[in-house]
PDB file of C-alpha atoms in Angstrom:
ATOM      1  CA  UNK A   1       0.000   0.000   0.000  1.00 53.00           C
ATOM      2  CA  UNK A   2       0.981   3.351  -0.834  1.00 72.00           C
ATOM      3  CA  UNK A   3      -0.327   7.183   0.189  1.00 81.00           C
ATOM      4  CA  UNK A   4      -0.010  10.614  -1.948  1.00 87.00           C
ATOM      5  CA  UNK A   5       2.193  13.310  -0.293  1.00 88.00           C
ATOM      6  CA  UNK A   6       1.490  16.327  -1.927  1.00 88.00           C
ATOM      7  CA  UNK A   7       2.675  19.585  -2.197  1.00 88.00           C
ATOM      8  CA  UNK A   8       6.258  21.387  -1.783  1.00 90.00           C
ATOM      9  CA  UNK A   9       6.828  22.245   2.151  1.00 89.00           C
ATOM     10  CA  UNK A  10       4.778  18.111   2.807  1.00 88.00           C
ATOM     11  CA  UNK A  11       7.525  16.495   0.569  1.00 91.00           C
ATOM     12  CA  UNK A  12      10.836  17.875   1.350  1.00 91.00           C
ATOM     13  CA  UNK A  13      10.022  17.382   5.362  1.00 88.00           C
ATOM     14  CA  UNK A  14       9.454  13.826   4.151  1.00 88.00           C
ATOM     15  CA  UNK A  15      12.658  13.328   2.729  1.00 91.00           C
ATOM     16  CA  UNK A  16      14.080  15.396   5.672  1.00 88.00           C
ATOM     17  CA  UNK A  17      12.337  12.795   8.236  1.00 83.00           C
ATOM     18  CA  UNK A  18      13.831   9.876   6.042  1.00 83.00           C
ATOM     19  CA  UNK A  19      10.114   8.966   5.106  1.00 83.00           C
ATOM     20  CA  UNK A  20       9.981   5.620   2.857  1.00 82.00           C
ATOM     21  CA  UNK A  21       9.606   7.448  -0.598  1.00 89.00           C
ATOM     22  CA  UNK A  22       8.870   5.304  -3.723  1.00 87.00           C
ATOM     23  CA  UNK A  23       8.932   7.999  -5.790  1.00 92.00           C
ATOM     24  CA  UNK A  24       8.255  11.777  -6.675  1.00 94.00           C
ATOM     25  CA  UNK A  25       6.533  13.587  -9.424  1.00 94.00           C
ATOM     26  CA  UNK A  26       7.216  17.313 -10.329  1.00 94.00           C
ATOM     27  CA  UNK A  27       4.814  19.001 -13.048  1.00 92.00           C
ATOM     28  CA  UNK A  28       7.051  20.179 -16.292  1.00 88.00           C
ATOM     29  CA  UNK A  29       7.536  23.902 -16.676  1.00 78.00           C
ATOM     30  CA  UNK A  30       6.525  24.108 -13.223  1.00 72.00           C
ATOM     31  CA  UNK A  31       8.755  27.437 -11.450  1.00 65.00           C
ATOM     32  CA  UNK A  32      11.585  25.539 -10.241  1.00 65.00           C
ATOM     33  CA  UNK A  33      12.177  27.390  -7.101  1.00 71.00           C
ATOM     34  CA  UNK A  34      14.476  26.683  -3.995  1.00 83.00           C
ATOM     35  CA  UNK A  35      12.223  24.492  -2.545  1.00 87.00           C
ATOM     36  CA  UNK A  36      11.849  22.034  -5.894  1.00 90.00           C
ATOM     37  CA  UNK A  37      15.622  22.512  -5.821  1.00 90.00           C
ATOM     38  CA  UNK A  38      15.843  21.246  -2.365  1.00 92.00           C
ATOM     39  CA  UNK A  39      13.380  18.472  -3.442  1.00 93.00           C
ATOM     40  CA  UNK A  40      15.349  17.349  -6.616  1.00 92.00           C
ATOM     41  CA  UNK A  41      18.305  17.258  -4.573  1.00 92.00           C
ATOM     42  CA  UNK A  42      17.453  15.200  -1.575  1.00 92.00           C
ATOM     43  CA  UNK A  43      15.624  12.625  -3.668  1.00 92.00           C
ATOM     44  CA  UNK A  44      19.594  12.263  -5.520  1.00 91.00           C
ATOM     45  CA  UNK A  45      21.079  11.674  -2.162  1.00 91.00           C
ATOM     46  CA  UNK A  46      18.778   9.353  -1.186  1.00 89.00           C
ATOM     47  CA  UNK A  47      18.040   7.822  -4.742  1.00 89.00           C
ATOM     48  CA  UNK A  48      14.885   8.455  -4.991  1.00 92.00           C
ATOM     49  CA  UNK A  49      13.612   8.587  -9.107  1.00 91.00           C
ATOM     50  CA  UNK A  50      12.221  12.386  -9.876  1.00 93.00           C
ATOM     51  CA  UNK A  51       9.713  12.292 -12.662  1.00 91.00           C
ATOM     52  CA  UNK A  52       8.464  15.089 -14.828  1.00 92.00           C
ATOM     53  CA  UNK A  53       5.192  14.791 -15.693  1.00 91.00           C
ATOM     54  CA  UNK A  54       2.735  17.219 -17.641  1.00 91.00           C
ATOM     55  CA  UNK A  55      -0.210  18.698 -16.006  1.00 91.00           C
ATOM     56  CA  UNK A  56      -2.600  16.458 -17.042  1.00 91.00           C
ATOM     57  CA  UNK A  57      -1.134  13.786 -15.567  1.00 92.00           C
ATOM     58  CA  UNK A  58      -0.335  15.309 -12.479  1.00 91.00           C
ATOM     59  CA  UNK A  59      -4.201  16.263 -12.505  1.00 90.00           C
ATOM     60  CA  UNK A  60      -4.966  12.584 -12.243  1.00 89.00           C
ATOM     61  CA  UNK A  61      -2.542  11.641 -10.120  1.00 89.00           C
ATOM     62  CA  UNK A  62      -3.782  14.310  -7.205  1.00 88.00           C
ATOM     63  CA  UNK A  63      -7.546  12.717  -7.692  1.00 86.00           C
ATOM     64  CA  UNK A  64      -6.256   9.381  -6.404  1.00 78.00           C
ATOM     65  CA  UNK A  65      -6.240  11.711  -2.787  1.00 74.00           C
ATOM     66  CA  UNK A  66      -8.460  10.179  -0.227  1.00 66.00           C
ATOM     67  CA  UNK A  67      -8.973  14.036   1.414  1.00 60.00           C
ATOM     68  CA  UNK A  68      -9.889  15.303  -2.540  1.00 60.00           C
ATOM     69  CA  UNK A  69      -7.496  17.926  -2.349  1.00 67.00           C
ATOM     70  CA  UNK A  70      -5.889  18.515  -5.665  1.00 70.00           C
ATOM     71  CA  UNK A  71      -3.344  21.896  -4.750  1.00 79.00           C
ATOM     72  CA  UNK A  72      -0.490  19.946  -4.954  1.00 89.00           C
ATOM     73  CA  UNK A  73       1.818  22.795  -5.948  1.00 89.00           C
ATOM     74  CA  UNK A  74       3.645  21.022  -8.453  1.00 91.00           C
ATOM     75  CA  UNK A  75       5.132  18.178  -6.470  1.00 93.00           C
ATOM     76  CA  UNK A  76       3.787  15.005  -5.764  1.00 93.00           C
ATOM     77  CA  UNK A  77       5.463  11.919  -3.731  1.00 91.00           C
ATOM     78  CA  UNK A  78       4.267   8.788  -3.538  1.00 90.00           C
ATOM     79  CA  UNK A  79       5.145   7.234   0.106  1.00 86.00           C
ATOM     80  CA  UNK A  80       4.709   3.844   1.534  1.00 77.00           C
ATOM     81  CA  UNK A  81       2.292   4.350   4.475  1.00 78.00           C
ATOM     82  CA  UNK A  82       2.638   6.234   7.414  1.00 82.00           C
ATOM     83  CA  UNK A  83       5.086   4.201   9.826  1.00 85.00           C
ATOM     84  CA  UNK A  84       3.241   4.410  13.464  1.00 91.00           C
ATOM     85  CA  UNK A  85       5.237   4.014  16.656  1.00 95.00           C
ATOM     86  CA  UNK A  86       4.733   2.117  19.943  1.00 96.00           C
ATOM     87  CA  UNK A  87       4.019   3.501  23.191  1.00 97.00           C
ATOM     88  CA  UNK A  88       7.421   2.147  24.670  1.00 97.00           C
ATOM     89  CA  UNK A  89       8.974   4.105  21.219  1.00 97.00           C
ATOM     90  CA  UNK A  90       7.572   7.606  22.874  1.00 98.00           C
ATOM     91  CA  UNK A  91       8.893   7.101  26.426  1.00 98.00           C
ATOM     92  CA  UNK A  92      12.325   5.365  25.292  1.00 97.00           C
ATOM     93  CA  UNK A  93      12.843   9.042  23.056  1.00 97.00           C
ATOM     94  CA  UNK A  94      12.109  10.973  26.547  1.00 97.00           C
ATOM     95  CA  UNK A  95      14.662   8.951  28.110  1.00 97.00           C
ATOM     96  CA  UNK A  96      17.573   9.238  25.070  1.00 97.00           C
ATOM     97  CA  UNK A  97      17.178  13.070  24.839  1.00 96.00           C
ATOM     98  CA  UNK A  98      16.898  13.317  29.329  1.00 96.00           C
ATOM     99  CA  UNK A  99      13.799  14.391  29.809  1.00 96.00           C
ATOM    100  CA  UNK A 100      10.444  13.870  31.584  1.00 97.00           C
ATOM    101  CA  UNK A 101       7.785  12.174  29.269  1.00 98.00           C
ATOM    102  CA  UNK A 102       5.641  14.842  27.737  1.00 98.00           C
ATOM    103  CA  UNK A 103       2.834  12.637  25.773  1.00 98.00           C
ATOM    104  CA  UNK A 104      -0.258  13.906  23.880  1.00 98.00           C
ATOM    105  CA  UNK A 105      -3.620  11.744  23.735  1.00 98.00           C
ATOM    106  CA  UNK A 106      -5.671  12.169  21.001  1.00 97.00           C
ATOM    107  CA  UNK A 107      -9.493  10.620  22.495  1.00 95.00           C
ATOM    108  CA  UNK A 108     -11.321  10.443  19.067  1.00 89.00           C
ATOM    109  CA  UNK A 109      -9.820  13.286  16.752  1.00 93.00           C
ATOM    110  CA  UNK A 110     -12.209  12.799  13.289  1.00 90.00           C
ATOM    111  CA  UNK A 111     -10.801  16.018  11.665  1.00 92.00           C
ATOM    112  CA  UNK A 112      -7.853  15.461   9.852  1.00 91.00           C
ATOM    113  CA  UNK A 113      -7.071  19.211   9.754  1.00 92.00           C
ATOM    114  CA  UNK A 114      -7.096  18.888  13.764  1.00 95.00           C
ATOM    115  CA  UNK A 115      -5.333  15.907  14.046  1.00 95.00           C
ATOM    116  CA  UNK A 116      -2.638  17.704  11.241  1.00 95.00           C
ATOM    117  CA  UNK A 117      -2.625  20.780  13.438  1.00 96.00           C
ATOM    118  CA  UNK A 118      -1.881  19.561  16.855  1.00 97.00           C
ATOM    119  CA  UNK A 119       0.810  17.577  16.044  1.00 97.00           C
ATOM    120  CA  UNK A 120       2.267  20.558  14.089  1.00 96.00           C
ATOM    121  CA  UNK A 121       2.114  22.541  17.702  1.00 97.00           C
ATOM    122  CA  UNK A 122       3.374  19.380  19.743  1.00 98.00           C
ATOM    123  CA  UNK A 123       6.277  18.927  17.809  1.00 97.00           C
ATOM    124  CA  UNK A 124       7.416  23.118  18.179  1.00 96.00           C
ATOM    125  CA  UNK A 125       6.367  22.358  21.901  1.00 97.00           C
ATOM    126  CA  UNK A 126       8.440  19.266  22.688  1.00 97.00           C
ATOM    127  CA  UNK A 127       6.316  16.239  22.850  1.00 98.00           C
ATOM    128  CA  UNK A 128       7.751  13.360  23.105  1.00 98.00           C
ATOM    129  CA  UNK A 129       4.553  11.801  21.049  1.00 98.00           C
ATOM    130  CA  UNK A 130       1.096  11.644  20.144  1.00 98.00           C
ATOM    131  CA  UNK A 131      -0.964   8.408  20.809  1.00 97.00           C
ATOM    132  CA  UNK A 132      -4.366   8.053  19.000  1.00 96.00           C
ATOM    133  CA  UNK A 133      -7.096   5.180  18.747  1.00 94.00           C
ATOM    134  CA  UNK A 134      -7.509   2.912  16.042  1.00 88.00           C
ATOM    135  CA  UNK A 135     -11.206   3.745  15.834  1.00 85.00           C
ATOM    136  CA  UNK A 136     -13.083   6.276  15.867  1.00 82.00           C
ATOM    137  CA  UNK A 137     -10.284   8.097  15.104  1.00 86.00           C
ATOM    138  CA  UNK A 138      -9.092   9.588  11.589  1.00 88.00           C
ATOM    139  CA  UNK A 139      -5.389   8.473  11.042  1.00 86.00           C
ATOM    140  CA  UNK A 140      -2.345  10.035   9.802  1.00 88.00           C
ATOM    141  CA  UNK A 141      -3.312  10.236   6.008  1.00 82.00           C
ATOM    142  CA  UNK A 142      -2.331  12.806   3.141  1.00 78.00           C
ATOM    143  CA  UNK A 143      -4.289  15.746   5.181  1.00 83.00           C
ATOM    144  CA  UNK A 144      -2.827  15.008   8.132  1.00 88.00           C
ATOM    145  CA  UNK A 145       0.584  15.562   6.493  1.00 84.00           C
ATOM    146  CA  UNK A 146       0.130  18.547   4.740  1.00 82.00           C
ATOM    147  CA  UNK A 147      -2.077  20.605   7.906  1.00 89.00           C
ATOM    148  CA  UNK A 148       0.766  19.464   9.824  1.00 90.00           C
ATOM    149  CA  UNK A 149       3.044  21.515   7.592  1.00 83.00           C
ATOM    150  CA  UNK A 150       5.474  18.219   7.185  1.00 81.00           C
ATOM    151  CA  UNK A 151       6.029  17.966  11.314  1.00 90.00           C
ATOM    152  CA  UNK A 152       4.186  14.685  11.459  1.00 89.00           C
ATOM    153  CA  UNK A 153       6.842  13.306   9.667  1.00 85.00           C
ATOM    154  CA  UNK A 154       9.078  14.355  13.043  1.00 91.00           C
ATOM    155  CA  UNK A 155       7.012  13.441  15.789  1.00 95.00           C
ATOM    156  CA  UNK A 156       6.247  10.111  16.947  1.00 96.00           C
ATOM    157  CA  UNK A 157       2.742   8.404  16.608  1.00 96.00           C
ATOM    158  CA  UNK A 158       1.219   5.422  18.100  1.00 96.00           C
ATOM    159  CA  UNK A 159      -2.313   4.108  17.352  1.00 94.00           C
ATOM    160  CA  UNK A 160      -3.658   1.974  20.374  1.00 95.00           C
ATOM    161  CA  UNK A 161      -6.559  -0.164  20.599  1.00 92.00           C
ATOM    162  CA  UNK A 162      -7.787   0.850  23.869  1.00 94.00           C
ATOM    163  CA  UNK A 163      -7.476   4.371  25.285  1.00 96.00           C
ATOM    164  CA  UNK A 164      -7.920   3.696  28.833  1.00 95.00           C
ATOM    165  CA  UNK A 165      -5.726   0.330  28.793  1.00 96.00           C
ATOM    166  CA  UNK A 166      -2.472   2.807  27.616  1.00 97.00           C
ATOM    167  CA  UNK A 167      -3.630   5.504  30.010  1.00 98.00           C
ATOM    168  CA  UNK A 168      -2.849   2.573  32.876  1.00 97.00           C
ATOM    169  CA  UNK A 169       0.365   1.788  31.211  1.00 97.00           C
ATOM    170  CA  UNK A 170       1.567   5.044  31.676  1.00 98.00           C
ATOM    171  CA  UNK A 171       0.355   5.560  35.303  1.00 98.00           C
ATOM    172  CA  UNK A 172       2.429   2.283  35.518  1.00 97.00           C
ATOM    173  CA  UNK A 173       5.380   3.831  33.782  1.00 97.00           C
ATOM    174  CA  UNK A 174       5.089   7.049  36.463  1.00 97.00           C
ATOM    175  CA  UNK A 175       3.485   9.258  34.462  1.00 98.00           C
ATOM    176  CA  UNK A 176       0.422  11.455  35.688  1.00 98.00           C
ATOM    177  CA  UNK A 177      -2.405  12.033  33.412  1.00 98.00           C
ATOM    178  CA  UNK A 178      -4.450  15.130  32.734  1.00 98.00           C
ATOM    179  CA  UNK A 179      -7.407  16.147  31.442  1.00 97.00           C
ATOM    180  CA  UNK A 180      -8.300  19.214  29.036  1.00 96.00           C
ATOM    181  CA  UNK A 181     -11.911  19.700  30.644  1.00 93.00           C
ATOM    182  CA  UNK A 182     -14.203  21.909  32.082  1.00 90.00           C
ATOM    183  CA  UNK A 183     -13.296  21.355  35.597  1.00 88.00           C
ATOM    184  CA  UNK A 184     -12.808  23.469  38.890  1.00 89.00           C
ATOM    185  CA  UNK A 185      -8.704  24.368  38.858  1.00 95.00           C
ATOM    186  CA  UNK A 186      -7.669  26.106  36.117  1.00 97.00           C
ATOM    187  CA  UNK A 187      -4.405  24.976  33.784  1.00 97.00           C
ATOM    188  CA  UNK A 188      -2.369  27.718  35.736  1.00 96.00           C
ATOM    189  CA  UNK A 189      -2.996  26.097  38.572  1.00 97.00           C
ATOM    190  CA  UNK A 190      -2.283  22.870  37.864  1.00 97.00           C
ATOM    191  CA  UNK A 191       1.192  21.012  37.969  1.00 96.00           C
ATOM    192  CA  UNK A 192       2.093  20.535  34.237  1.00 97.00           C
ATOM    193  CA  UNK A 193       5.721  19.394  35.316  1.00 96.00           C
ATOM    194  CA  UNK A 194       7.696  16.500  35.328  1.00 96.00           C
ATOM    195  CA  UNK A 195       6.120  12.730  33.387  1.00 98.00           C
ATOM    196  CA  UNK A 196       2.891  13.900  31.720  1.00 98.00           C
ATOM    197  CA  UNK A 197       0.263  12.915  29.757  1.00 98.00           C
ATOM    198  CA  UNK A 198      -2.615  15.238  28.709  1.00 98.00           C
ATOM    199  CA  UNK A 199      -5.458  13.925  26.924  1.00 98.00           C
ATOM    200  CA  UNK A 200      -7.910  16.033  24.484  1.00 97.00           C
ATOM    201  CA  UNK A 201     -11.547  15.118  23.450  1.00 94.00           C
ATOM    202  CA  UNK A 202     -12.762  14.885  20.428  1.00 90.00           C
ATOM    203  CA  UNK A 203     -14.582  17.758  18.226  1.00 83.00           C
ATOM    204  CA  UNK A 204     -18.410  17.090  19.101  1.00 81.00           C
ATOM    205  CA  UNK A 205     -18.680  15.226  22.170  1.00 85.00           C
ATOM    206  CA  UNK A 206     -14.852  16.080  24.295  1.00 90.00           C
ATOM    207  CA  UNK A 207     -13.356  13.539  26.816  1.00 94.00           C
ATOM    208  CA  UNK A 208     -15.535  10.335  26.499  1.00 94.00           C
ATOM    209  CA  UNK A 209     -16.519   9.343  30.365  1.00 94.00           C
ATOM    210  CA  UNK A 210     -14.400   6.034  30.709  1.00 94.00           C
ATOM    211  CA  UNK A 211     -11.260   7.900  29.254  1.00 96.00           C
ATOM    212  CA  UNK A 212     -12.438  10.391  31.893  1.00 95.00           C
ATOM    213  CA  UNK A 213     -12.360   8.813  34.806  1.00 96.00           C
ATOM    214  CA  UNK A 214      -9.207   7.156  34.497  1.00 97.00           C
ATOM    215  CA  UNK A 215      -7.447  10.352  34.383  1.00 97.00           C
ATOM    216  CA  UNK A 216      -5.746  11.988  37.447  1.00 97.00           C
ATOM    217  CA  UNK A 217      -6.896  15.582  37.162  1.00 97.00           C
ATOM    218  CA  UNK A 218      -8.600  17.904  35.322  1.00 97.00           C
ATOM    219  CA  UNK A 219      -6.836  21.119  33.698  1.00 97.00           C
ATOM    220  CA  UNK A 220      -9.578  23.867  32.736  1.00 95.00           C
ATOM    221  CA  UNK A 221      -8.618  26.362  29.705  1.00 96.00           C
ATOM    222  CA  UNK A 222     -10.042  29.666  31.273  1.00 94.00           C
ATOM    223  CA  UNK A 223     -13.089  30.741  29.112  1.00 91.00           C
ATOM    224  CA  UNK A 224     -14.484  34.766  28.855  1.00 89.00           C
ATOM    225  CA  UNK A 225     -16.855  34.650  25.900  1.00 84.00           C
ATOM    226  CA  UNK A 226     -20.431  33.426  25.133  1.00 82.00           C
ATOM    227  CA  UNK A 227     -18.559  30.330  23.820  1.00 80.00           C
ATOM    228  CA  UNK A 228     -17.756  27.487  26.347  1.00 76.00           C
ATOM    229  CA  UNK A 229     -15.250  25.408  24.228  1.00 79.00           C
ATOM    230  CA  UNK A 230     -12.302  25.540  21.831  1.00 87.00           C
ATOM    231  CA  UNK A 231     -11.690  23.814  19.035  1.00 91.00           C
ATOM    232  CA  UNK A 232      -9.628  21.186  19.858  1.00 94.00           C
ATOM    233  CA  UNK A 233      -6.544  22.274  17.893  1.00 95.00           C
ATOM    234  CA  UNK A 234      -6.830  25.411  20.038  1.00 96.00           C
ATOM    235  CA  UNK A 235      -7.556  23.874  23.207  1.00 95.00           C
ATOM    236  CA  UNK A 236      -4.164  21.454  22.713  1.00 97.00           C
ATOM    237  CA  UNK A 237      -2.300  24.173  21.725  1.00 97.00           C
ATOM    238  CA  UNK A 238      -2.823  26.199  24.433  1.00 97.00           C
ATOM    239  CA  UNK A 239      -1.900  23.642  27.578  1.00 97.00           C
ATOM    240  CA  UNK A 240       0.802  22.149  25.581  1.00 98.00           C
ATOM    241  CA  UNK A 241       2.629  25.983  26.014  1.00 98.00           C
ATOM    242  CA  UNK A 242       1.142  26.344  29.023  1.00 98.00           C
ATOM    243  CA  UNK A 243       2.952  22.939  30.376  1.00 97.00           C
ATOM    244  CA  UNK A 244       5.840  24.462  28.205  1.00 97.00           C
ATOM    245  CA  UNK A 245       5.377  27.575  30.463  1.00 97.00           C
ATOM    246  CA  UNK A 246       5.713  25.810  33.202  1.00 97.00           C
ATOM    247  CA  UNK A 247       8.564  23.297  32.290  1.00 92.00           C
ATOM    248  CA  UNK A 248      11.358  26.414  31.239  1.00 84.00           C
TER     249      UNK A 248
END
């Protein structure tokens, strides 16, 4: 199986995160600027074959995306699938680079421009890695990649089949777990230090009660306006630099 990586900024961090790249297809007479330079040249040192294809063909190509987006800015890669990580993977990268876990749960992320834009903010922010469920969940896809801006190909992602079963693992492994919630304490006051987990709900229906209750705490984003909740690429942004915040 194979997936569509498409545009400029999407392929060359794929070729800088040593992504598994079949090939890569650049439209003919297409402005060949630095970044198609870049591209061209990383796919020589890592032998990857650079086609030039007209437009048309590079029309039908970008159809074959599952998300239907077709601005593929000239540049088109065709990857082998995205290669999730374990659990263990996440903590074991905390404990090369000497620092406290910092781990991001995903509880039922649908929106692939979400899922694409938190893990663009946890990777400026630090985190170790992201951990999502296999269902009910949309995975890392073509999207995902490109809404990310390329930084899901430099942060680590494991798909679990049960939430609440990996939450216990890492309450095993010392971490404590929070929860992005409406709660009483507010994120400020909240201890965002040291082995951490913080989970975010999905886009309709938040935290899902058994994912809930297995958490240690609740961490409430202050709210001022007539609307009482964030979309959840905002909400994750914001307590990831708040525990940021906290952690310099």
């Amino acid at each position: 199986m194979s997936e569509l990586i498409m545009g400029r900024n999407a392929v060359l961090e794929a070729l800088k995160g040593g992504r598994e790249i079949e090939k890569i297809n650049i439209e003919k007479n297409r402005n060949s600027g630095g970044s198609i330079r870049q591209i061209i040249a990383k796919a020589s040192d890592a032998k990857i074959p650079v086609y030039y294809s007209d437009k048309a063909f590079m029309d039908k190509l970008a159809a074959r995306s599952e998300s239907g987006e077709t601005n593929y800015q000239g540049v088109i890669a065709i990857a082998s699938n995205f290669a999730y990580s374990s659990v263990d993977d996440i903590l074991n990268l905390a404990e090369e680079r000497g620092e406290s876990p910092f781990v991001l749960i995903l509880d039922g992320i649908e929106d692939p421009h979400n899922l694409g834009a938190i893990m663009r903010t946890a990777e400026c922010a630090g985190v170790h890695g992201v951990i999502i469920p296999k269902r009910r969940s949309v995975s890392v896809n073509e999207t995902v990649l490109r809404t990310s801006a390329g930084a899901a190909e430099h942060i680590l992602c494991a798909k679990v089949t049960n939430t609440g079963k990996t939450i216990d693992l890492l309450k095993e492994k010392g971490l404590w777990v929070c929860a992005c919630d409406m709660g009483d304490t507010l994120m400020y006051d909240r201890e965002l230090t040291g082995p951490l987990a913080v989970v975010i709900g999905s886009e309709g229906f938040g935290i899902s009660r058994l994912v809930k209750e297995k958490c240690d705490f609740t961490a409430t984003i202050p709210m001022k306006g007539q609307i009482n909740s964030l979309n959840a690429s905002n909400a994750a942004a914001i307590i990831m630099y708040e525990a940021v915040r906290q952690r310099f």
